[in-house]
JSON list of C-alpha atoms and ligand atoms in Angstrom, two decimals:
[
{"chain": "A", "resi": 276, "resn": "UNK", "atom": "CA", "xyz": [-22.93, -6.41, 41.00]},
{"chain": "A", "resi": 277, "resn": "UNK", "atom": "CA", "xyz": [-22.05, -4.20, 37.72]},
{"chain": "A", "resi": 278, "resn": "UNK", "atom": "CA", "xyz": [-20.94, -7.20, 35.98]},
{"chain": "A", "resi": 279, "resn": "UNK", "atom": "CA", "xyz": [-24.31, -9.23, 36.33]},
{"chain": "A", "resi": 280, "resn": "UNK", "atom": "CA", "xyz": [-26.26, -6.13, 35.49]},
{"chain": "A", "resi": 281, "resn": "UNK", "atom": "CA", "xyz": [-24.18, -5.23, 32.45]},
{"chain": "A", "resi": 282, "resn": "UNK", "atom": "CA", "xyz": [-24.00, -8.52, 31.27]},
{"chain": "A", "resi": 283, "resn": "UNK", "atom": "CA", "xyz": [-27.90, -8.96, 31.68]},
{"chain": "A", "resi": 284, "resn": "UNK", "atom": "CA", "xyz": [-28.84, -5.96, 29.64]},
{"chain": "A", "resi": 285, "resn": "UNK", "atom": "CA", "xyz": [-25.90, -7.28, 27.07]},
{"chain": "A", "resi": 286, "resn": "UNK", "atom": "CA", "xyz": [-27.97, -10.41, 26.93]},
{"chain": "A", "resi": 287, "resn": "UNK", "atom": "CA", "xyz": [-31.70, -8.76, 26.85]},
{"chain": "A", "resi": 288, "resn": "UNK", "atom": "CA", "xyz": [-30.28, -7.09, 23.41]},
{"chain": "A", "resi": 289, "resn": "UNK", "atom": "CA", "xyz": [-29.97, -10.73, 21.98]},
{"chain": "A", "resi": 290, "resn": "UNK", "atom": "CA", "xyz": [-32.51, -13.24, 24.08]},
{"chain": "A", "resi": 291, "resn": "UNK", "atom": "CA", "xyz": [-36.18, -12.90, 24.26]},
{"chain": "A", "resi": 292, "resn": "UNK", "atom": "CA", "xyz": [-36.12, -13.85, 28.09]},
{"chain": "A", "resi": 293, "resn": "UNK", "atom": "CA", "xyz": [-33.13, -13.50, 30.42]},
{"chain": "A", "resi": 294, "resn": "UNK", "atom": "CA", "xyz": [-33.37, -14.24, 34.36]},
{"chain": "A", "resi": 295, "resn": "UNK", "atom": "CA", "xyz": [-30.96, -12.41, 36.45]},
{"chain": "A", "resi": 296, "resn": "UNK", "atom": "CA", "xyz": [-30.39, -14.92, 39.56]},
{"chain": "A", "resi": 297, "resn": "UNK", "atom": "CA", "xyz": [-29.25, -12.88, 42.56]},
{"chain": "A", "resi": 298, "resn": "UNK", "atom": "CA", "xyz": [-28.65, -14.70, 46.04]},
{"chain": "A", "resi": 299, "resn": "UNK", "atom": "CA", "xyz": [-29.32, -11.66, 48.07]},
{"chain": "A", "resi": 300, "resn": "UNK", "atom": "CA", "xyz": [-32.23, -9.53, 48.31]},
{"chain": "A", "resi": 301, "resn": "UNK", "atom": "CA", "xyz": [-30.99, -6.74, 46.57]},
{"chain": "A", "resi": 302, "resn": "UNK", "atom": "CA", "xyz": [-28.56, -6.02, 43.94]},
{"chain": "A", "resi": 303, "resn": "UNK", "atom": "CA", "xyz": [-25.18, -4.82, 44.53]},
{"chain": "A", "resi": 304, "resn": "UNK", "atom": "CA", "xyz": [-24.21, -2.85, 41.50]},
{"chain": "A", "resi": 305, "resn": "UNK", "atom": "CA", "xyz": [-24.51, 0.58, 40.88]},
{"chain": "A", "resi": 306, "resn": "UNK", "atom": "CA", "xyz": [-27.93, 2.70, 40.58]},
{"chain": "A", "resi": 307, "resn": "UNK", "atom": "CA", "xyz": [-27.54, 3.43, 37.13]},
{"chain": "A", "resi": 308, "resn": "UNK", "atom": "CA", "xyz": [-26.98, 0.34, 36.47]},
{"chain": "A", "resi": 309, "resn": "UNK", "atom": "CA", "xyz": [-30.17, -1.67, 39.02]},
{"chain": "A", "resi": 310, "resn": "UNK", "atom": "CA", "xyz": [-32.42, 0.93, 37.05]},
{"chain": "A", "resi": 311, "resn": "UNK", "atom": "CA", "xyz": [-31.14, -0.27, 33.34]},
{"chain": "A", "resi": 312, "resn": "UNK", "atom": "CA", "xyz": [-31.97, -3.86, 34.45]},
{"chain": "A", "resi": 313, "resn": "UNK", "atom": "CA", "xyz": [-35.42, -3.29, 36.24]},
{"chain": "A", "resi": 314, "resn": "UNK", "atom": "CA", "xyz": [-36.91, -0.83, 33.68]},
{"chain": "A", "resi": 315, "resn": "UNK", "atom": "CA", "xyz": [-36.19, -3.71, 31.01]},
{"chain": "A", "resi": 316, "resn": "UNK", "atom": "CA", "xyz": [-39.41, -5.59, 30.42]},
{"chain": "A", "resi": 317, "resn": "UNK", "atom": "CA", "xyz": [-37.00, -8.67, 29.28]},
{"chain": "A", "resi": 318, "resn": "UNK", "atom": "CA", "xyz": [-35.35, -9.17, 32.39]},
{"chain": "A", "resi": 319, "resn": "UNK", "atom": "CA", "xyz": [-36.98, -10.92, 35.59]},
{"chain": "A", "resi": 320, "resn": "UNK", "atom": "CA", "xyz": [-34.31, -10.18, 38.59]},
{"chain": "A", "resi": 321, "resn": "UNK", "atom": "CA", "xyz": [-34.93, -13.72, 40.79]},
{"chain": "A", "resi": 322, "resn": "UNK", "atom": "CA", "xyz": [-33.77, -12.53, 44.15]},
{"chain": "A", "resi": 323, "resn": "UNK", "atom": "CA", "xyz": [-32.78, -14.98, 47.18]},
{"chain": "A", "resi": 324, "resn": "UNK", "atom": "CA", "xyz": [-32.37, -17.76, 44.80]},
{"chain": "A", "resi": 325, "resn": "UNK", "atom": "CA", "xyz": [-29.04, -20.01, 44.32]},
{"chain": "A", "resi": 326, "resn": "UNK", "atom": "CA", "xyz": [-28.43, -21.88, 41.25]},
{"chain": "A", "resi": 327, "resn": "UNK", "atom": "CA", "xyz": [-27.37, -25.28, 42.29]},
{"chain": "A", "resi": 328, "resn": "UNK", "atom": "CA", "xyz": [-27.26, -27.37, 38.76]},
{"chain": "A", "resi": 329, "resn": "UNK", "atom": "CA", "xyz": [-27.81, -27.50, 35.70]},
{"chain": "A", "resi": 330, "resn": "UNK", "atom": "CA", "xyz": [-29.72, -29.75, 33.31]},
{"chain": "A", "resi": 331, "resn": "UNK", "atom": "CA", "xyz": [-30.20, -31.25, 29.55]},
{"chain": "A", "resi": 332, "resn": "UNK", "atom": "CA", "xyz": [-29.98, -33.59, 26.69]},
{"chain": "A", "resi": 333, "resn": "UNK", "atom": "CA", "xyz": [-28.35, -31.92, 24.31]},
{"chain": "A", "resi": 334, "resn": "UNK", "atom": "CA", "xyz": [-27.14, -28.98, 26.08]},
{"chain": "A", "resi": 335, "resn": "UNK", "atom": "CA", "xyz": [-28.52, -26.51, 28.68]},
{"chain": "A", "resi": 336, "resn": "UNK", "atom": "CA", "xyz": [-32.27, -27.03, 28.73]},
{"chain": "A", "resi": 337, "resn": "UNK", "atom": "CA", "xyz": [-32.86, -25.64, 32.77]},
{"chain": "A", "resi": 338, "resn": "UNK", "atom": "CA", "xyz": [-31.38, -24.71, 35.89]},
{"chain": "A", "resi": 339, "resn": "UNK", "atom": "CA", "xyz": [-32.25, -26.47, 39.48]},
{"chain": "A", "resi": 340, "resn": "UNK", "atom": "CA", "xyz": [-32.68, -23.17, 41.48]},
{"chain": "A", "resi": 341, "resn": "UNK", "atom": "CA", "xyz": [-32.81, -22.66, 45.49]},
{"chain": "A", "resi": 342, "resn": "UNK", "atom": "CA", "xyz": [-35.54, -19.75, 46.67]},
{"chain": "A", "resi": 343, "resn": "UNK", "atom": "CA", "xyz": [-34.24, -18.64, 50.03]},
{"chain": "A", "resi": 344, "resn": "UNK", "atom": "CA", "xyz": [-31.60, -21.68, 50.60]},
{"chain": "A", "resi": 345, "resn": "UNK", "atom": "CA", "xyz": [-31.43, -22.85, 53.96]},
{"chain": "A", "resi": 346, "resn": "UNK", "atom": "CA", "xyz": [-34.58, -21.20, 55.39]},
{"chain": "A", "resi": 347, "resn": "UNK", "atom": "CA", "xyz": [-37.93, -22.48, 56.85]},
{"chain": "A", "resi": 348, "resn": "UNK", "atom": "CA", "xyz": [-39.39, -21.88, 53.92]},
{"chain": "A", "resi": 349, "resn": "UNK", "atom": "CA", "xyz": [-37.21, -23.08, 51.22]},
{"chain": "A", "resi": 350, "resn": "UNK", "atom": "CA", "xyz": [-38.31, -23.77, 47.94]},
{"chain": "A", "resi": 351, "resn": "UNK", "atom": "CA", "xyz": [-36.93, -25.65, 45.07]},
{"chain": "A", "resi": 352, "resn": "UNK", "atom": "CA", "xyz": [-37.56, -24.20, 41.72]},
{"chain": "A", "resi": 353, "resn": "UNK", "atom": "CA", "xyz": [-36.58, -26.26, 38.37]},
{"chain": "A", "resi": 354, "resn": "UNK", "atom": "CA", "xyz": [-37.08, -23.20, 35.26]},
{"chain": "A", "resi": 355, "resn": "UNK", "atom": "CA", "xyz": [-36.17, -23.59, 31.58]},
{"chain": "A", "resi": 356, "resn": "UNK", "atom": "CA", "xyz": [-33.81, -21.84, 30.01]},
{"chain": "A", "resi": 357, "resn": "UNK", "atom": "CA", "xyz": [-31.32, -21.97, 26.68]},
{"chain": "A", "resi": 358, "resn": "UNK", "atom": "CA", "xyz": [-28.05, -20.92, 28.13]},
{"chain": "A", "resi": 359, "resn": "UNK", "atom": "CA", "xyz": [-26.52, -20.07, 31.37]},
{"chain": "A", "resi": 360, "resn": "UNK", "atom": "CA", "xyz": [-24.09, -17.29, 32.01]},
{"chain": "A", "resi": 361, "resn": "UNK", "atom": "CA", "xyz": [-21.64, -16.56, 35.45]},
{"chain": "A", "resi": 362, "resn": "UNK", "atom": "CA", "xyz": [-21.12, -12.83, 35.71]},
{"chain": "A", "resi": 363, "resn": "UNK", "atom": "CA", "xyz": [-20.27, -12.47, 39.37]},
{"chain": "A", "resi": 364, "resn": "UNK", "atom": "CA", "xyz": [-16.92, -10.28, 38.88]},
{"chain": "A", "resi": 365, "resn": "UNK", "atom": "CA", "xyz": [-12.97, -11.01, 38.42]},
{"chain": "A", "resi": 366, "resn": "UNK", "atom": "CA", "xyz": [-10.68, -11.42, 40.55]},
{"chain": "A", "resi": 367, "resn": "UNK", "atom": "CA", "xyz": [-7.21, -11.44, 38.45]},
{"chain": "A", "resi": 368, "resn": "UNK", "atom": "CA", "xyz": [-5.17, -15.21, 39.35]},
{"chain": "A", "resi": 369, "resn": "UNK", "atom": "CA", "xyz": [-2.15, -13.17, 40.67]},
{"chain": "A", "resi": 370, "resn": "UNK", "atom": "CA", "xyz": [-1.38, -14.68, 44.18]},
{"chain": "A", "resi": 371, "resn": "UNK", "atom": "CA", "xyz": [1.97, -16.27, 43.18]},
{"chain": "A", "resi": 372, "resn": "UNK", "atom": "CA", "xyz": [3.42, -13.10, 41.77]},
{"chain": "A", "resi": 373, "resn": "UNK", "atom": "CA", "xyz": [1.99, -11.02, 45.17]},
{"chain": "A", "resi": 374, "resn": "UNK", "atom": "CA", "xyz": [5.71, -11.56, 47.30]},
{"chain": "A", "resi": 375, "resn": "UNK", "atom": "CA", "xyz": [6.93, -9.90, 44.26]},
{"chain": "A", "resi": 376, "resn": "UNK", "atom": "CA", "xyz": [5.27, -7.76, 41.79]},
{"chain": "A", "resi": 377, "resn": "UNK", "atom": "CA", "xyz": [3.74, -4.57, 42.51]},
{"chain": "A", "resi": 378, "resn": "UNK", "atom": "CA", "xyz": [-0.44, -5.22, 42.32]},
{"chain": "A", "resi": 379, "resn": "UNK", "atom": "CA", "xyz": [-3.04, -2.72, 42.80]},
{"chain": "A", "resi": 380, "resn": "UNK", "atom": "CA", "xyz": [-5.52, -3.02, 45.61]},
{"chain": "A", "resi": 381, "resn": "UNK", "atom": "CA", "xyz": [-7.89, -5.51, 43.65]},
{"chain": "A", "resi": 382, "resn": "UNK", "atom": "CA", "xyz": [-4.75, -7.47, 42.64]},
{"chain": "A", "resi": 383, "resn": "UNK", "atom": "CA", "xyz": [-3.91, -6.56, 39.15]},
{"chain": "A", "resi": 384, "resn": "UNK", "atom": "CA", "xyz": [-0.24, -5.96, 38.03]},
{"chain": "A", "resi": 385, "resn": "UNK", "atom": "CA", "xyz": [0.40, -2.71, 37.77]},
{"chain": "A", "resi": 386, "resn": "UNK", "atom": "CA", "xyz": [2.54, -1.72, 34.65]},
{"chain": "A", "resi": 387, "resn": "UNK", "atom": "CA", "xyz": [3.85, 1.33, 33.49]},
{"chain": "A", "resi": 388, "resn": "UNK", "atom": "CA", "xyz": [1.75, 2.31, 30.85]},
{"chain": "A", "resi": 389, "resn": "UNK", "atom": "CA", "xyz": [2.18, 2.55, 27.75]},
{"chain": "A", "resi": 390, "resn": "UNK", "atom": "CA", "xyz": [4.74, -0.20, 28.53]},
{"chain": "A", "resi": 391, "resn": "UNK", "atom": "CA", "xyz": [4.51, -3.45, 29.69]},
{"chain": "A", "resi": 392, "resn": "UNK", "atom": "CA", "xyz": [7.13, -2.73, 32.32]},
{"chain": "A", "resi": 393, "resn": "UNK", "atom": "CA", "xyz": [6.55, -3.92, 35.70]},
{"chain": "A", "resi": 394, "resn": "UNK", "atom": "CA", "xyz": [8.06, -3.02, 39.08]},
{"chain": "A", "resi": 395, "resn": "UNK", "atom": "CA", "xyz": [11.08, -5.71, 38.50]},
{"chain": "A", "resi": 396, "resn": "UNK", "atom": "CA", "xyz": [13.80, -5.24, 35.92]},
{"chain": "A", "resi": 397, "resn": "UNK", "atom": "CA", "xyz": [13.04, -7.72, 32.41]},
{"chain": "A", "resi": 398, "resn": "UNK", "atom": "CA", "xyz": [9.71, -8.77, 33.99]},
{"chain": "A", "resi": 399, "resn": "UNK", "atom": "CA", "xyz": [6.56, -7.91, 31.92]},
{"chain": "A", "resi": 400, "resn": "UNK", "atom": "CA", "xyz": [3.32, -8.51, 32.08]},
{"chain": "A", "resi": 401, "resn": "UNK", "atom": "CA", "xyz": [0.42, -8.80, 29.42]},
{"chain": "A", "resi": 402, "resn": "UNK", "atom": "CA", "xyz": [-3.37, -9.56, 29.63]},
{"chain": "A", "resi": 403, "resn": "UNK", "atom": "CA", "xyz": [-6.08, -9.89, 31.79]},
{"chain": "A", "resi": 404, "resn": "UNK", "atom": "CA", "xyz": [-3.56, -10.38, 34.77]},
{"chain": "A", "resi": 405, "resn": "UNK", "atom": "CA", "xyz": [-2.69, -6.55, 34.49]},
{"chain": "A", "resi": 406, "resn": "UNK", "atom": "CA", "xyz": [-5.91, -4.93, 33.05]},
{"chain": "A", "resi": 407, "resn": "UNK", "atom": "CA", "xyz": [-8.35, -3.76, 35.00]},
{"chain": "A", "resi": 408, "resn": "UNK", "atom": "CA", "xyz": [-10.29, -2.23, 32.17]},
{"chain": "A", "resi": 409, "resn": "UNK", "atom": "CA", "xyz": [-10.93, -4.46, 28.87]},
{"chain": "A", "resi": 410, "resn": "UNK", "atom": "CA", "xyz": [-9.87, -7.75, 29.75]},
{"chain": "A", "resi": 411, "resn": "UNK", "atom": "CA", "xyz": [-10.77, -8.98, 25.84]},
{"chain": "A", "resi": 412, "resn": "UNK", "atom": "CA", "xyz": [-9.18, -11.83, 24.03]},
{"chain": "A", "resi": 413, "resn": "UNK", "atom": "CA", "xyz": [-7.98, -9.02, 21.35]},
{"chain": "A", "resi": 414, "resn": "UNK", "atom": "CA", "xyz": [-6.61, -7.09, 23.77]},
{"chain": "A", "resi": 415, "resn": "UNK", "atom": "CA", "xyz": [-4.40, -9.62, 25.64]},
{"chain": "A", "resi": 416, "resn": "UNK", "atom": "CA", "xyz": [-3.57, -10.43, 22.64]},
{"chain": "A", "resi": 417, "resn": "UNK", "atom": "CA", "xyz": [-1.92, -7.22, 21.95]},
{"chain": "A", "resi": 418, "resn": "UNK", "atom": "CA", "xyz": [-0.60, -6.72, 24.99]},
{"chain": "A", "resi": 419, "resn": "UNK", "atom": "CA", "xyz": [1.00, -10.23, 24.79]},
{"chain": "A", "resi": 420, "resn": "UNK", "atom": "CA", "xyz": [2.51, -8.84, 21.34]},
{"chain": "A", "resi": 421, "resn": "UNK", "atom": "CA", "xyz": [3.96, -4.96, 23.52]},
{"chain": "A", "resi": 422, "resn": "UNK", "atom": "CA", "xyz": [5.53, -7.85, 25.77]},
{"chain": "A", "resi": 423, "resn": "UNK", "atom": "CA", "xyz": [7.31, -9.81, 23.74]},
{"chain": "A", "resi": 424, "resn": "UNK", "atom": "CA", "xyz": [8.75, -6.85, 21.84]},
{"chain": "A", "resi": 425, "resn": "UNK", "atom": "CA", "xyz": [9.76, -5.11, 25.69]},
{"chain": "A", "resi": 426, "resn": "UNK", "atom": "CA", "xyz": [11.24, -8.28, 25.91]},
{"chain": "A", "resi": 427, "resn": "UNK", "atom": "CA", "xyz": [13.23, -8.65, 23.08]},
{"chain": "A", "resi": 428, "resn": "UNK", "atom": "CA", "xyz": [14.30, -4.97, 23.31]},
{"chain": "A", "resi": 429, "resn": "UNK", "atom": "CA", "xyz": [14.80, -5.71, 27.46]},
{"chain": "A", "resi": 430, "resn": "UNK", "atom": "CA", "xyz": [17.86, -8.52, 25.96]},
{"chain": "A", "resi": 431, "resn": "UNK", "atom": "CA", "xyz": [19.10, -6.49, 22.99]},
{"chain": "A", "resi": 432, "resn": "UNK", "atom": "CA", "xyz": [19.89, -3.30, 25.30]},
{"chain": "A", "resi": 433, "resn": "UNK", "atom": "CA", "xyz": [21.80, -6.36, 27.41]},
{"chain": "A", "resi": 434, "resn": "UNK", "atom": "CA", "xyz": [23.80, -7.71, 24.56]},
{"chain": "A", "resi": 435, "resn": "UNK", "atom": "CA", "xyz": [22.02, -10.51, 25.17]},
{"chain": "B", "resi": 869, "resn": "FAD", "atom": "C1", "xyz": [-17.02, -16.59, 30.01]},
{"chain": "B", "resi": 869, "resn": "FAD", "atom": "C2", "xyz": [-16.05, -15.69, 29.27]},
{"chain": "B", "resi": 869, "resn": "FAD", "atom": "C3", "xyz": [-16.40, -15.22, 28.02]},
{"chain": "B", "resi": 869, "resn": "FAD", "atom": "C4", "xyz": [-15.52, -14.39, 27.32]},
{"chain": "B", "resi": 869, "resn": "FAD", "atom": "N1", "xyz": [-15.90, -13.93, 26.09]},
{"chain": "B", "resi": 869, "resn": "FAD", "atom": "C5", "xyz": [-15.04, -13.17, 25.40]},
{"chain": "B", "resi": 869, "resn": "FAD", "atom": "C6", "xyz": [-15.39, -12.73, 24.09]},
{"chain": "B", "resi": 869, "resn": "FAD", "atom": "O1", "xyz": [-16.46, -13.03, 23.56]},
{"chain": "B", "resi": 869, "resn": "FAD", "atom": "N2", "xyz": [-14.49, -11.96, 23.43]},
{"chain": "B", "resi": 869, "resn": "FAD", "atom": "C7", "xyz": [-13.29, -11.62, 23.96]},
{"chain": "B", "resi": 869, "resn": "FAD", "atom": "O2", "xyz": [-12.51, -10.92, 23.27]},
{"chain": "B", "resi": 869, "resn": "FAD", "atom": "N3", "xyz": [-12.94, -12.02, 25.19]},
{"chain": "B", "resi": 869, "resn": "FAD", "atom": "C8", "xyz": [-13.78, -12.78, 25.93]},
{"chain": "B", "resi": 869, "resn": "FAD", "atom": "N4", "xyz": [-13.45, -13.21, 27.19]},
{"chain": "B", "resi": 869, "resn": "FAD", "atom": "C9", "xyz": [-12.19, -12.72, 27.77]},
{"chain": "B", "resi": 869, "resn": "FAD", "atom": "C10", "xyz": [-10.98, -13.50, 27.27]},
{"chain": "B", "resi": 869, "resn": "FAD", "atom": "O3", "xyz": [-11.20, -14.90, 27.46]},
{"chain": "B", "resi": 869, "resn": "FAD", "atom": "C11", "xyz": [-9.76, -13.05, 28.05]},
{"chain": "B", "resi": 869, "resn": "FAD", "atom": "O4", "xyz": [-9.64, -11.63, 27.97]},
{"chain": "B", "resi": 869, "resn": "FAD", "atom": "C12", "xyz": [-8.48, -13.66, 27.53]},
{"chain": "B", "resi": 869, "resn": "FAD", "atom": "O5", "xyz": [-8.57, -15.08, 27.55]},
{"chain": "B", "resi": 869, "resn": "FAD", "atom": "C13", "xyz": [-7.31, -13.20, 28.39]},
{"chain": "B", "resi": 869, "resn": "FAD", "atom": "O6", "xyz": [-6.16, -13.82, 27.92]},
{"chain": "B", "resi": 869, "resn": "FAD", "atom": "P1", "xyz": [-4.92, -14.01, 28.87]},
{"chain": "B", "resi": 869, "resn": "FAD", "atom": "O7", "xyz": [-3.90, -14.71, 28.05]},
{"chain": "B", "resi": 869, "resn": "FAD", "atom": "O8", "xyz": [-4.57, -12.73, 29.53]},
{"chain": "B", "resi": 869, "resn": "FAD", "atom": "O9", "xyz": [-5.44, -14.96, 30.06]},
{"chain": "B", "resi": 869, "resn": "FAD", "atom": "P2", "xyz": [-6.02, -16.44, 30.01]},
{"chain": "B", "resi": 869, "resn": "FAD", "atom": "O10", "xyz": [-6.65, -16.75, 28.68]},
{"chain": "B", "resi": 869, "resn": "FAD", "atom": "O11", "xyz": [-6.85, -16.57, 31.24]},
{"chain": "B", "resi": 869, "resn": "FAD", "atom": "O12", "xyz": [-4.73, -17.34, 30.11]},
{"chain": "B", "resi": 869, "resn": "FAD", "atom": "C14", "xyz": [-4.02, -17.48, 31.32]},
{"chain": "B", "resi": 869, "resn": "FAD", "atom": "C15", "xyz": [-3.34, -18.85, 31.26]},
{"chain": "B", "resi": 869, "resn": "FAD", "atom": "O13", "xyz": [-2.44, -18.97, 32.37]},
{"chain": "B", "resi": 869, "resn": "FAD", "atom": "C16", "xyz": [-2.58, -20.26, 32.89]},
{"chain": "B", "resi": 869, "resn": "FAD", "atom": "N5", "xyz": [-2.11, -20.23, 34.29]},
{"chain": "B", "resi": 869, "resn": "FAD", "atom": "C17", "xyz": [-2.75, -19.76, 35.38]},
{"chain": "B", "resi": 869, "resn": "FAD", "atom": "N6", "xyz": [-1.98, -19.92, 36.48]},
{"chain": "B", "resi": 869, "resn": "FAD", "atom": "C18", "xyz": [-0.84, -20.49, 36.07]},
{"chain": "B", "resi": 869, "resn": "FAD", "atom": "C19", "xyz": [0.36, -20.92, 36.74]},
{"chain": "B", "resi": 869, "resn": "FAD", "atom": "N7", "xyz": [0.51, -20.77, 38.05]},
{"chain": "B", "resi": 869, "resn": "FAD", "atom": "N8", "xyz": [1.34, -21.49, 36.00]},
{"chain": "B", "resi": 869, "resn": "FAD", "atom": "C20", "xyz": [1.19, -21.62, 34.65]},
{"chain": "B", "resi": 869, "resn": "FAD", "atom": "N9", "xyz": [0.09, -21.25, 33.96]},
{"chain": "B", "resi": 869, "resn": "FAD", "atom": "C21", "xyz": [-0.92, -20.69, 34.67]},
{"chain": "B", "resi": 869, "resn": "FAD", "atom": "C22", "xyz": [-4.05, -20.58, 32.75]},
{"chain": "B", "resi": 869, "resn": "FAD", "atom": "O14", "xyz": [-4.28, -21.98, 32.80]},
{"chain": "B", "resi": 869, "resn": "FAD", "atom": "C23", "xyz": [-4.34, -20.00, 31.37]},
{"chain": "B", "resi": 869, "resn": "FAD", "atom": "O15", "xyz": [-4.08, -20.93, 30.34]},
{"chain": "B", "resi": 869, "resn": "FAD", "atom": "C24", "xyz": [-14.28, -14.03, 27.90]},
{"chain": "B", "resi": 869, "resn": "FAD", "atom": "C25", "xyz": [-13.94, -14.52, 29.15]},
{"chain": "B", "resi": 869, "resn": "FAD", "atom": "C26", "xyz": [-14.80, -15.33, 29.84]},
{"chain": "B", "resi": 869, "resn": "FAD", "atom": "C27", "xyz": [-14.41, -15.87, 31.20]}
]
């Protein structure tokens, strides 16, 4: 998807060499974003392969790889690499709150914005659990810090 092909060109800016495994035969993401990943010359798209393992000394030093896994003509493919990145989306850890909190469709919570309000009363929510768009360490971070302060404000307006 976008993630894998974002995080591929990302990569191509830094690495010599960077494989893009896909397990289907064509790439999910959008067309902007398929053409900035096959018009780089550093990036080899390996479709209908599965990464199954890892391997190395001293650290990554290859991947065990699966060419059309669980067909007649399955092929097992051992390539070298220096480091190994999963970029196959988010999906925000927000089951438990689900009964009660108000999510969006993807399952983040939804807050009201600028705030860190959510649907419930003294309930407020901070980080990568309720944004969709940045999902940084910084910027949890900060929104851990509007939180906290909602908080504190939440008890003071209840004498508490
Ligand atoms: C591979 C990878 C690379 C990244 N690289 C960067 C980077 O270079 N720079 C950057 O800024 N950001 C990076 N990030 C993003 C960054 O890690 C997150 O944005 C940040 O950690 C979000 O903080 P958070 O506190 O919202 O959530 P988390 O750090 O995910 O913390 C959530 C915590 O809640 C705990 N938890 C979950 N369920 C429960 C439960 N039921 N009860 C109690 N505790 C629970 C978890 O164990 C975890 O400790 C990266 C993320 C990944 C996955």
């Amino acid at each position: 998807g976008d993630t894998a092909c974002e995080e591929a060109t990302y990569l191509a800016g830094l690495a010599g060499k960077v494989y893009l495994i896909v397990r289907k035969p064509y790439l999910r993401a959008s067309q902007i974003m398929q053409e900035r990943v096959m018009n780089n010359p550093k990036i080899e798209v390996l479709f209908e392969h599965n990464a199954v393992g890892l391997f190395g000394e001293n650290g990554v030093e290859g991947v065990h790889l699966v060419k059309r896994m669980g067909e007649p003509d399955e092929e097992k493919i051992d390539l070298a690499i220096d480091g190994f990145f999963l970029a196959i989306g988010h999906t925000p850890n927000t089951d438990i709150f689900k009964d009660f909190l108000e999510l969006d469709e993807v399952g983040y919570i939804k807050i009201d914005n600028p705030t860190s309000k959510t649907n419930i009363e003294g309930v407020f929510a901070a980080g990568d659990v309720a944004d969709p768009h940045y999902r940084q360490a910084i910027t949890a971070a900060g929104m851990g810090c509007r939180a906290a302060i909602d908080a504190e404000r939440y008890l003071s307006e209840k004498g508490l």
